[in-house]
XYZ file of C-alpha atoms in Angstrom:
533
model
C 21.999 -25.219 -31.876
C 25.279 -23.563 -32.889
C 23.894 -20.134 -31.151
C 22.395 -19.406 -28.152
C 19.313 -17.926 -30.167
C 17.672 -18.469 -33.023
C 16.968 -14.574 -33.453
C 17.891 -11.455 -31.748
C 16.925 -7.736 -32.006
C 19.551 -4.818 -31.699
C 18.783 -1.520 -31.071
C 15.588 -1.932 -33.366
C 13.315 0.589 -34.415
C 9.477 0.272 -35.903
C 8.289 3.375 -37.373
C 5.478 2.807 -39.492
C 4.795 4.842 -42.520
C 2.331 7.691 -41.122
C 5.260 8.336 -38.723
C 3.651 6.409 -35.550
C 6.757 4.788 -33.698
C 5.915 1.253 -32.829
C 9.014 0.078 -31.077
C 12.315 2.721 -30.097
C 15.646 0.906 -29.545
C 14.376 -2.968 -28.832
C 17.098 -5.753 -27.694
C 15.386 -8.963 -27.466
C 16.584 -12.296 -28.497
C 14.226 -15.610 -28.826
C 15.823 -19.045 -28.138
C 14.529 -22.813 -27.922
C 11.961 -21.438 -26.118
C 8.063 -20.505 -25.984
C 7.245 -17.314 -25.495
C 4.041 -15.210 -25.875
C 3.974 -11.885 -27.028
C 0.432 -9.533 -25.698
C -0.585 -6.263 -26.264
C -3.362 -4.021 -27.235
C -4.587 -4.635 -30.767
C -2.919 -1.937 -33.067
C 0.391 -1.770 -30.435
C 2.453 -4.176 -33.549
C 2.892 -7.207 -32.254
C 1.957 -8.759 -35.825
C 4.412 -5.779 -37.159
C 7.201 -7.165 -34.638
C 6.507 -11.015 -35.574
C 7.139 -9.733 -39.550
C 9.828 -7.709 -38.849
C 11.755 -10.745 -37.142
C 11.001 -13.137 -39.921
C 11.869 -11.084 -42.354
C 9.034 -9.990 -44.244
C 9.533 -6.411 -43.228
C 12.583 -4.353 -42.392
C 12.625 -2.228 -39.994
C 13.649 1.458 -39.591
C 16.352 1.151 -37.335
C 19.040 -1.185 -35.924
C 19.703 -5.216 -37.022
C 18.353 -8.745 -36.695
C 20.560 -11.448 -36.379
C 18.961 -14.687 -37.342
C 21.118 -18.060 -37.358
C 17.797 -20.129 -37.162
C 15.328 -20.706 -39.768
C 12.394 -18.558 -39.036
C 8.743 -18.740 -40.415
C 5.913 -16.708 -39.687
C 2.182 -17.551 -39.630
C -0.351 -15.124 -40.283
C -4.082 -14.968 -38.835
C -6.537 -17.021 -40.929
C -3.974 -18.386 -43.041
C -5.009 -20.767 -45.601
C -5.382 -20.512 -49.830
C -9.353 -20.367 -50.388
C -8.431 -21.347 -54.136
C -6.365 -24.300 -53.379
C -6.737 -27.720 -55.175
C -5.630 -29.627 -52.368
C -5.459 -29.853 -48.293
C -1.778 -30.011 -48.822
C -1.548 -26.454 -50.712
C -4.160 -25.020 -48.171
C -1.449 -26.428 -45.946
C 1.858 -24.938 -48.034
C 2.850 -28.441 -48.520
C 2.211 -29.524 -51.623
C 5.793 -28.701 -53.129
C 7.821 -30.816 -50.668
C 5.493 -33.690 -50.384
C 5.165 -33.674 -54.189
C 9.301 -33.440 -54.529
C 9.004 -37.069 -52.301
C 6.771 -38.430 -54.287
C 8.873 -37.613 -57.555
C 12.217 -38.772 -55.886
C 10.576 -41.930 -54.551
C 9.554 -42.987 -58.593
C 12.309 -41.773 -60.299
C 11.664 -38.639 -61.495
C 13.136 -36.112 -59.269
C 14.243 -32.756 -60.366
C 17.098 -31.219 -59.684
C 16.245 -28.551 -56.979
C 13.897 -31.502 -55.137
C 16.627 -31.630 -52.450
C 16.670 -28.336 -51.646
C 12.816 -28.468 -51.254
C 12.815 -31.409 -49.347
C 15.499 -30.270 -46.832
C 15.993 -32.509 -44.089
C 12.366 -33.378 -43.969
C 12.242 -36.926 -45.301
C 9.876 -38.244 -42.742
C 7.113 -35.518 -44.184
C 4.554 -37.493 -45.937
C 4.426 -39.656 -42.716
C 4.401 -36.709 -40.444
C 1.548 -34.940 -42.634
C -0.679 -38.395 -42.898
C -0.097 -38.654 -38.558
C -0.886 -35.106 -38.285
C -4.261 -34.972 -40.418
C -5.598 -37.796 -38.384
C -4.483 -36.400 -34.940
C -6.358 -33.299 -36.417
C -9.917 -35.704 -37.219
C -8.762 -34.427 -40.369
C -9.698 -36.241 -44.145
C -7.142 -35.932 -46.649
C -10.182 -36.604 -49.311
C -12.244 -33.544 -48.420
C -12.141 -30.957 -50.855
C -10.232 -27.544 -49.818
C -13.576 -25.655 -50.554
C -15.738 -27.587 -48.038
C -13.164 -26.645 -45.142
C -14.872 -24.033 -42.038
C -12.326 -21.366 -40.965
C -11.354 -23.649 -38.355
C -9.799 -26.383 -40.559
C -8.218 -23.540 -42.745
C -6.184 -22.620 -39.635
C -5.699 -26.030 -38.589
C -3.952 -26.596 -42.061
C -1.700 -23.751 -41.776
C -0.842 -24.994 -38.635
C 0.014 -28.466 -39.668
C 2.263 -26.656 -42.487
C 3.599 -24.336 -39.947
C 4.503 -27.919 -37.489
C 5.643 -29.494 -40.731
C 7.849 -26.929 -41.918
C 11.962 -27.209 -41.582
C 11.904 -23.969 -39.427
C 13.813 -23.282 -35.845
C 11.361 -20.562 -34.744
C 8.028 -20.276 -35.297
C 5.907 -16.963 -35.299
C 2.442 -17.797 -34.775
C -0.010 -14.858 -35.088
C -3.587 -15.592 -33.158
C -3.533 -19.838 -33.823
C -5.972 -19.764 -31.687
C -8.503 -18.125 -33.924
C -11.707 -20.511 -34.839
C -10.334 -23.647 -33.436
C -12.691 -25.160 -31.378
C -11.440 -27.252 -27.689
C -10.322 -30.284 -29.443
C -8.028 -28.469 -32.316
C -7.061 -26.210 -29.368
C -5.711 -29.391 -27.797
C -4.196 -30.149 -30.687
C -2.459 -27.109 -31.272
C -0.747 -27.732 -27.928
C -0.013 -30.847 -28.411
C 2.176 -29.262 -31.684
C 3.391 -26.710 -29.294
C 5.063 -28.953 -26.860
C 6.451 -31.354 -29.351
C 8.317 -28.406 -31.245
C 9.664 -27.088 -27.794
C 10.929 -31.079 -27.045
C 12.489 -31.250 -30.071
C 14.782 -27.956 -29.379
C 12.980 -25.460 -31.428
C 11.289 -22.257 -30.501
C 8.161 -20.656 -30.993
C 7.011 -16.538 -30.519
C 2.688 -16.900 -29.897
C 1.177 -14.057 -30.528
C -1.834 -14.579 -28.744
C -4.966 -13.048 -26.651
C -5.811 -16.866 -25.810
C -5.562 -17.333 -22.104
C -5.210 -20.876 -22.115
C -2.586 -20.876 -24.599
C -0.642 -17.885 -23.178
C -0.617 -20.618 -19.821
C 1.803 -22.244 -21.348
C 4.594 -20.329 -22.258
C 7.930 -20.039 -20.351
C 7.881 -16.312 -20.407
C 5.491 -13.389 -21.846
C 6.625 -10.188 -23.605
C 3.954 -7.164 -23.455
C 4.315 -4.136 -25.701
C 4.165 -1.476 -23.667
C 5.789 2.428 -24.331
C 7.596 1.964 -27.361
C 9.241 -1.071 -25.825
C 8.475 -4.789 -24.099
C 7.727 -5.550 -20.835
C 9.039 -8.961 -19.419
C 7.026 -11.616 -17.478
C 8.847 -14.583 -16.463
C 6.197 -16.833 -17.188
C 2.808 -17.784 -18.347
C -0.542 -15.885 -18.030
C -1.579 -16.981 -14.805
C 2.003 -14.965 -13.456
C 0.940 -11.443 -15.817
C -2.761 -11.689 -14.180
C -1.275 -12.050 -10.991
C 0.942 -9.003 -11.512
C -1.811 -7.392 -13.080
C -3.906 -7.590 -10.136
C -1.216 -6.605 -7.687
C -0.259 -3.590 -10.219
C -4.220 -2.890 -9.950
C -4.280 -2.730 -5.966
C -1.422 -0.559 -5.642
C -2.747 2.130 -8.169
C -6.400 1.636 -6.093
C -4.284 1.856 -2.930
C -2.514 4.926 -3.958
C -5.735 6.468 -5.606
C -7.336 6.375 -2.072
C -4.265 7.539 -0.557
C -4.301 10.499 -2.962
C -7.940 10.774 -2.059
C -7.485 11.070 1.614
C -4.677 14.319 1.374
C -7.366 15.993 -0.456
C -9.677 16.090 1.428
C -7.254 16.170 4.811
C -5.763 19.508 3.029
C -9.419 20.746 1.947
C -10.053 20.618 5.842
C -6.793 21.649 6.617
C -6.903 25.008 4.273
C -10.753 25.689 5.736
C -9.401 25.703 9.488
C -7.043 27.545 8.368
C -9.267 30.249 6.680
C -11.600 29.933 9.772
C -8.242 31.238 11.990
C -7.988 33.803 9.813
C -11.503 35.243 10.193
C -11.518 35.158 13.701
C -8.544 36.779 13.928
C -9.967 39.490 11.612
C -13.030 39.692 13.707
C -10.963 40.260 16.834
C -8.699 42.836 15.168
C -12.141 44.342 13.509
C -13.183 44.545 17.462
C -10.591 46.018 18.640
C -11.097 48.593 16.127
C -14.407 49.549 17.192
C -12.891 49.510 21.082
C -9.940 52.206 20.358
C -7.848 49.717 22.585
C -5.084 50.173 19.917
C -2.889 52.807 18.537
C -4.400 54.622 15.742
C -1.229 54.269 13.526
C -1.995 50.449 14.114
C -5.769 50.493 13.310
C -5.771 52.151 10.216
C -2.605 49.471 9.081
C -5.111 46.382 10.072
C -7.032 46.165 7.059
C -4.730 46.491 4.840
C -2.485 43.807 6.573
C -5.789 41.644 6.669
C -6.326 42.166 3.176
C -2.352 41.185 2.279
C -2.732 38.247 3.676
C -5.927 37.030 2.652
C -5.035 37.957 -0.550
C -1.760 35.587 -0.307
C -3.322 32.670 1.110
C -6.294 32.569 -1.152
C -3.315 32.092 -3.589
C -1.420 29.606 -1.544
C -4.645 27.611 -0.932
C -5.516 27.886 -4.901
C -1.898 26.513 -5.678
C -2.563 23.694 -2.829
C -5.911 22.270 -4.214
C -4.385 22.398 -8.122
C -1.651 20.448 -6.839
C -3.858 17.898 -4.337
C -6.651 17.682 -7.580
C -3.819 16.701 -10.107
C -2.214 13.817 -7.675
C -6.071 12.270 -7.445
C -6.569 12.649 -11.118
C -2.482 11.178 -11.887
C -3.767 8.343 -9.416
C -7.259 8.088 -11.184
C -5.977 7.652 -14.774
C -3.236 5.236 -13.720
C -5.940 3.163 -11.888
C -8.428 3.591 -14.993
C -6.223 2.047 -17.526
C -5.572 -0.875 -15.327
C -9.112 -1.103 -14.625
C -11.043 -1.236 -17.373
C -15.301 -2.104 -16.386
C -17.411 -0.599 -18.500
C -21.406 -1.563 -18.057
C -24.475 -1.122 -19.915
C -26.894 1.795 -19.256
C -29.755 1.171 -16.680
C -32.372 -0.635 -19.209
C -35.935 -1.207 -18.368
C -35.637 -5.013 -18.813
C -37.455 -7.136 -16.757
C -38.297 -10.533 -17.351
C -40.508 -12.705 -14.589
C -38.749 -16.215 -13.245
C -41.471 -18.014 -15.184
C -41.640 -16.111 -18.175
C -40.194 -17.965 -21.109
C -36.839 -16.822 -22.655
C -36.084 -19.765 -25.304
C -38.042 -22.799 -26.069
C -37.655 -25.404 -28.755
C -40.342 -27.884 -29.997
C -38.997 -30.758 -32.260
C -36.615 -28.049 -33.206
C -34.004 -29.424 -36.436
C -31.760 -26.672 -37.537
C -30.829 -26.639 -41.148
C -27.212 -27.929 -40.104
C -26.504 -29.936 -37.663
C -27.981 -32.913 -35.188
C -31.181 -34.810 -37.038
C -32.746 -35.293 -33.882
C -35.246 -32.917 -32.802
C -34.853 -31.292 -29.789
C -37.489 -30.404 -27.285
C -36.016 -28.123 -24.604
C -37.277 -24.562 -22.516
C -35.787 -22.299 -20.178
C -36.955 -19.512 -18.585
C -36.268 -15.862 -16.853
C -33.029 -14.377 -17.525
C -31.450 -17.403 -18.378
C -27.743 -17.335 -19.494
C -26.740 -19.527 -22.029
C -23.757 -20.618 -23.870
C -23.399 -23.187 -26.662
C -20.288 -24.767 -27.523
C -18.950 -27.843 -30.020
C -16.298 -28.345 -32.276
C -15.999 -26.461 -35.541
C -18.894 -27.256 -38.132
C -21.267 -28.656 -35.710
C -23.927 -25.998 -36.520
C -23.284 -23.701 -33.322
C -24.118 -20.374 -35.425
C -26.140 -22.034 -37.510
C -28.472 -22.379 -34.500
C -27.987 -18.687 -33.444
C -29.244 -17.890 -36.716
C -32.081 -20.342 -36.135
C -33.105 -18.213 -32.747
C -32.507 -15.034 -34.131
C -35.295 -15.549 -37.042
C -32.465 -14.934 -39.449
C -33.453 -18.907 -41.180
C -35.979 -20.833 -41.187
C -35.397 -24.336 -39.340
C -35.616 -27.381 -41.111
C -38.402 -28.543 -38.922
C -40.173 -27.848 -35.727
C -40.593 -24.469 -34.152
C -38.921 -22.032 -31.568
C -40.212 -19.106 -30.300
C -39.103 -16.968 -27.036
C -38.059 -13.490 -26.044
C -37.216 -10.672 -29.007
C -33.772 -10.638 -29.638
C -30.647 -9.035 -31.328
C -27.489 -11.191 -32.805
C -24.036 -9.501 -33.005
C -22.620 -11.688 -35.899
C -18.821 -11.832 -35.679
C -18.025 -9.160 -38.300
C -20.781 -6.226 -36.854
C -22.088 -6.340 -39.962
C -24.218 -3.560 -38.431
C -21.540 -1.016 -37.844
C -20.529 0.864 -41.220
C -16.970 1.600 -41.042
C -17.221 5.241 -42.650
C -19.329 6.400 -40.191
C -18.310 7.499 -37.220
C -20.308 5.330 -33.777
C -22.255 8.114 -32.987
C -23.724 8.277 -36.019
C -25.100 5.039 -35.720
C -27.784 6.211 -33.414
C -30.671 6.993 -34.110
C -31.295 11.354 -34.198
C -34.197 10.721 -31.569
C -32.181 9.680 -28.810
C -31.495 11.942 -26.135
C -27.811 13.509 -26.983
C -26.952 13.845 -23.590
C -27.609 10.835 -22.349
C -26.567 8.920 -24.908
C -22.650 10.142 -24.832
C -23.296 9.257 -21.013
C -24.025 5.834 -22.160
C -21.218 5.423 -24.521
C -19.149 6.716 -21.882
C -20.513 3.947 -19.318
C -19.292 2.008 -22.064
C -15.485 2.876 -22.043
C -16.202 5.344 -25.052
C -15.099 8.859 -24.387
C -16.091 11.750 -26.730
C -11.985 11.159 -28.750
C -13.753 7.909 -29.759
C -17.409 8.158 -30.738
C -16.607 11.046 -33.107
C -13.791 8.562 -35.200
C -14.769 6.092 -38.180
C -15.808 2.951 -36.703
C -13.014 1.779 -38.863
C -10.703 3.498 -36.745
C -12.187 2.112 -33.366
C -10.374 -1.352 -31.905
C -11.743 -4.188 -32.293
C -13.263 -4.466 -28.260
C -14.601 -0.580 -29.276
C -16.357 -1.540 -32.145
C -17.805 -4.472 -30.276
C -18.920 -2.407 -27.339
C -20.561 0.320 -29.238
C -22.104 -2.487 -31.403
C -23.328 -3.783 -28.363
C -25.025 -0.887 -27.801
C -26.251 0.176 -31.228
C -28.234 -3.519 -30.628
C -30.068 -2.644 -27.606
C -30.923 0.827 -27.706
C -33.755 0.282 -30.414
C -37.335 -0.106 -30.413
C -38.684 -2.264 -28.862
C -35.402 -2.996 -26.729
C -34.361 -7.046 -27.139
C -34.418 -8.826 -24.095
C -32.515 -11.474 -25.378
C -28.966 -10.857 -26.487
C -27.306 -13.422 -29.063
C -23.145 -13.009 -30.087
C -21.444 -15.220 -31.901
C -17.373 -15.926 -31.247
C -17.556 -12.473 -29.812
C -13.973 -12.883 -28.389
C -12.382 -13.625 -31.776
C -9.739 -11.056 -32.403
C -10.326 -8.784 -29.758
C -6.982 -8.352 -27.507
C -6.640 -9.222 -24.032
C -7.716 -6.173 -22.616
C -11.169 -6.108 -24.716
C -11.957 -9.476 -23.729
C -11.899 -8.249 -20.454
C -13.998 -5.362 -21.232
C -16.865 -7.287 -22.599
C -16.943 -9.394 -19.533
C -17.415 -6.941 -17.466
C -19.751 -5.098 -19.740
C -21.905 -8.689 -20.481
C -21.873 -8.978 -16.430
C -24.283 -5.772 -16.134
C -26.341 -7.752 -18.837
C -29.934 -7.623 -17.738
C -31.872 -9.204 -20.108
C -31.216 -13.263 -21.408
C -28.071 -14.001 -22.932
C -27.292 -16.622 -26.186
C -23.178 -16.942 -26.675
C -21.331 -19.378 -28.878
C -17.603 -19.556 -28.343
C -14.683 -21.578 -27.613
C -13.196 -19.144 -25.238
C -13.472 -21.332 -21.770
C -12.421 -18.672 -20.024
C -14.129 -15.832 -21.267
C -17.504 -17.802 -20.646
C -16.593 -18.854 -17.090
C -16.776 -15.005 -16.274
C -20.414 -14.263 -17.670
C -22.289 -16.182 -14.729
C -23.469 -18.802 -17.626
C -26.938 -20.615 -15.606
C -26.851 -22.857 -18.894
C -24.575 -24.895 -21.280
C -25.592 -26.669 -24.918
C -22.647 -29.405 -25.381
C -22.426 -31.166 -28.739
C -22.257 -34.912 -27.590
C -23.175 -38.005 -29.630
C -24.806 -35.857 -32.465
C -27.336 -34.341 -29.297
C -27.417 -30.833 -28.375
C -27.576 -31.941 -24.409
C -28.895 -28.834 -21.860
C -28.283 -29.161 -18.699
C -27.750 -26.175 -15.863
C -23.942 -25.153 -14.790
């Protein structure tokens, strides 16, 4: 390339247009490169990706951009279109080839087609690398193969940098695969590409990361196993320093109380001498209100000591809180007996999916998680459990239940999370709950509209197993989907303190590695196979 970068920021500014400032002065520049870009839901990382493709200016400062640069929203994809290649933002070039290559090319087909001659091969390689058939009809595509499209288009396009906003969004492992597979060949053949991303797996592959954090970006020189490891060294130095700050207080607490002890002693002894008339009378009649002077000052002293020792433990406790997010659910009464059975099937035949019946039990507090490539049925089968449809044949039965759907249809979004609850629960206890939760009184008071994503999941979470008679089975369905980083990691830990049986369906490796999974359902030769982890 003729530059050094394909884009670069200077002195930018991102105010949105309640007056919130998003970014303050940012220099960045993106090259042949991959980089992934993190941050809390809400911080504007999809604001930033715009703003450097062009879609929106910002408030402040300029954008140089010699490349080519195309950004690609979250569940991208035309519901209306009439063919895979307009679901994919094709259809204009490949149809410009098809005119030039019979004769009846107009006269801005050039410009469409750019230097992408090789398209109509490229697009037929890339649908069947995807397991992708150019005959099926745009309206019979999952959400998966929407994004899959756009990401073919995206791969296909005649850009230098690419700005890809969550890819990783409903693809199962194999189009996950396939999406780095894209990745790699665009950085080999000199490009770059900005992912936005709270995927773990794909933020392993980047050459650096960019957080937004304070107005600004903070810079990791590599992929997401370098930020985790940073995180957790970040983590024991605030834990480190929050004990440290713990041990002057209470060293000074013991410190100002032998110090108070002196004092009294030395009042009794003066108040001794008193009664003795060993002293001078001009002296005795100055002791008390000496004594009282200086009582009086370091009752102050001591009051100005513990303010200052209590604020360096709570300045050590919030810094170690917000890199240390684990909240838990409330102490339930859930018990359920090694032998008692959570989940069984008998000739079981879900509505969509495998033909074969399936015969299968577990028992106790069993774990589960059920993964397979897009379409396969997985929440079609949650829905099965959860007594939402009927199955096509055979029977299930097992522990009552709850399913968190992957919208929380449950959750009204002009009513604020405490509202939710029901007026018979104990106030009290149930903001202590919330709180256990990660939600202080500043957020159960708000619209759940307002909440983040991992917020409205957690109270959700709640909302689902604080009724009568409480489930003992929790089912959630792509639970991870467009929560951020740090939210993913909330609802591990908060899924960790699970009690009860547990039903998850989601393509999020990681994420399910952390919930202490005792079973797996793997799609394999049209079979849902069981078998322990």
């Amino acid at each position: 390339m003729a530059h050094p970068y394909f884009a670069a920021l200077h002195g930018v500014d991102i105010i949105l247009p309640d007056g919130r400032i998003l970014f303050s002065n940012l220099h960045e520049a993106f090259g042949a490169e991959t980089v992934g870009l993190i941050g809390h839901n809400g911080s504007g990382k999809s604001t930033l990706g715009r703003v450097l493709a062009g879609d929106i200016l910002p408030s402040a400062g300029r954008i140089e951009r010699p490349g080519r640069i195309r950004y690609l929203e979250q569940q991208a994809g035309a519901t209306s279109a009439c063919s895979l290649a307009e679901v994919a933002g094709l259809d204009a070039p490949l149809a410009a080839l098809r005119r030039l290559a019979t004769g009846d090319a107009r006269d801005d087909d050039v410009d469409v087609i750019g230097d992408r001659w090789d398209l109509e091969s490229r697009w037929e390689a890339m649908l069947d690398g995807a397991g992708l058939d150019a005959r099926l009809a745009p309206q019979a595509l999952s959400g998966g193969q929407h994004t899959l499209l756009a990401l073919i288009g995206a791969f296909c396009s005649d850009a230098d940098l690419l700005v890809l906003d969550e890819p990783g969004n409903h693809l199962d492992a194999g189009n996950r695969a396939f999406l780095l597979d894209q990745m790699r060949a665009w950085r080999q053949a000199g490009r770059g590409l900005l992912l936005i991303s709270h995927d773990r797996d794909l933020l392993e592959h980047v050459e650096r990361t960019l957080e937004v954090h304070a107005g600004g970006l903070r810079r990791y020189g590599g992929g997401w196993s370098l930020v985790a490891e940073q995180r957790d060294a970040e983590l024991a130095a605030a834990g480190a320093r929050l004990e440290r700050a713990r041990t002057e207080r209470r060293q000074g607490e013991q410190k100002m109380r032998d110090q108070a002890e002196r004092a009294a002693r030395k009042s009794a002894r003066g108040a001794r001498a008193k009664a003795d008339g060993g002293l001078p009378k001009i002296v005795l009649n100055a002791l008390p209100q000496r004594a009282e002077q200086t009582d009086g000052a370091r009752a102050e002293r001591h009051a100005r000591e513990r303010l200052a020792l209590q604020d360096d433990v709570a300045s050590a406790f919030a810094t170690f809180d917000a890199l240390h997010q684990q909240p838990v659910f409330p102490q339930l009464d859930i018990a359920i007996p090694s032998g008692q059975t959570a989940l069984a099937f008998e000739a079981l035949v879900a509505r969509h999916g495998p033909r074969q019946p399936l015969d299968w039990r577990v028992q106790g507090a069993a774990r589960i998680a059920i993964a397979g490539p897009n379409g396969c049925g997985k929440s079609t089968l949650l829905r099965t459990i959860a007594g939402e449809i009927a199955p096509a044949s055979g029977t299930l039965h097992g522990l009552p239940g709850v399913l968190l759907d992957q919208h929380l249809a449950m959750l009204d979004p002009a009513r604020s999370l405490l509202d939710h609850f029901p007026s018979s629960h104990d106030a009290g206890r149930l903001r202590q709950m919330l709180a256990l939760a990660g939600l202080g009184p500043g957020r159960i008071l708000r619209r759940s509209e307002e909440l983040s994503g991992g917020e409205r999941m957690r109270g959700a979470l709640l909302l689902a197993v604080l009724r009568e008679p409480t489930p003992k089975l929790l089912m959630l369905d792509e639970p991870t989907n467009h929560l951020d980083l740090a939210s993913v990691e909330a609802l591990q830990a908060m899924l960790g303190s699970w009690p009860g049986a547990l039903v998850v369906v989601s393509h999020d490796g990681r994420f399910l590695e952390k919930l202490a999974l005792t079973h797996r359902f793997d799609w394999a030769q049209d079979l849902w196979l069981a078998r322990e982890s």
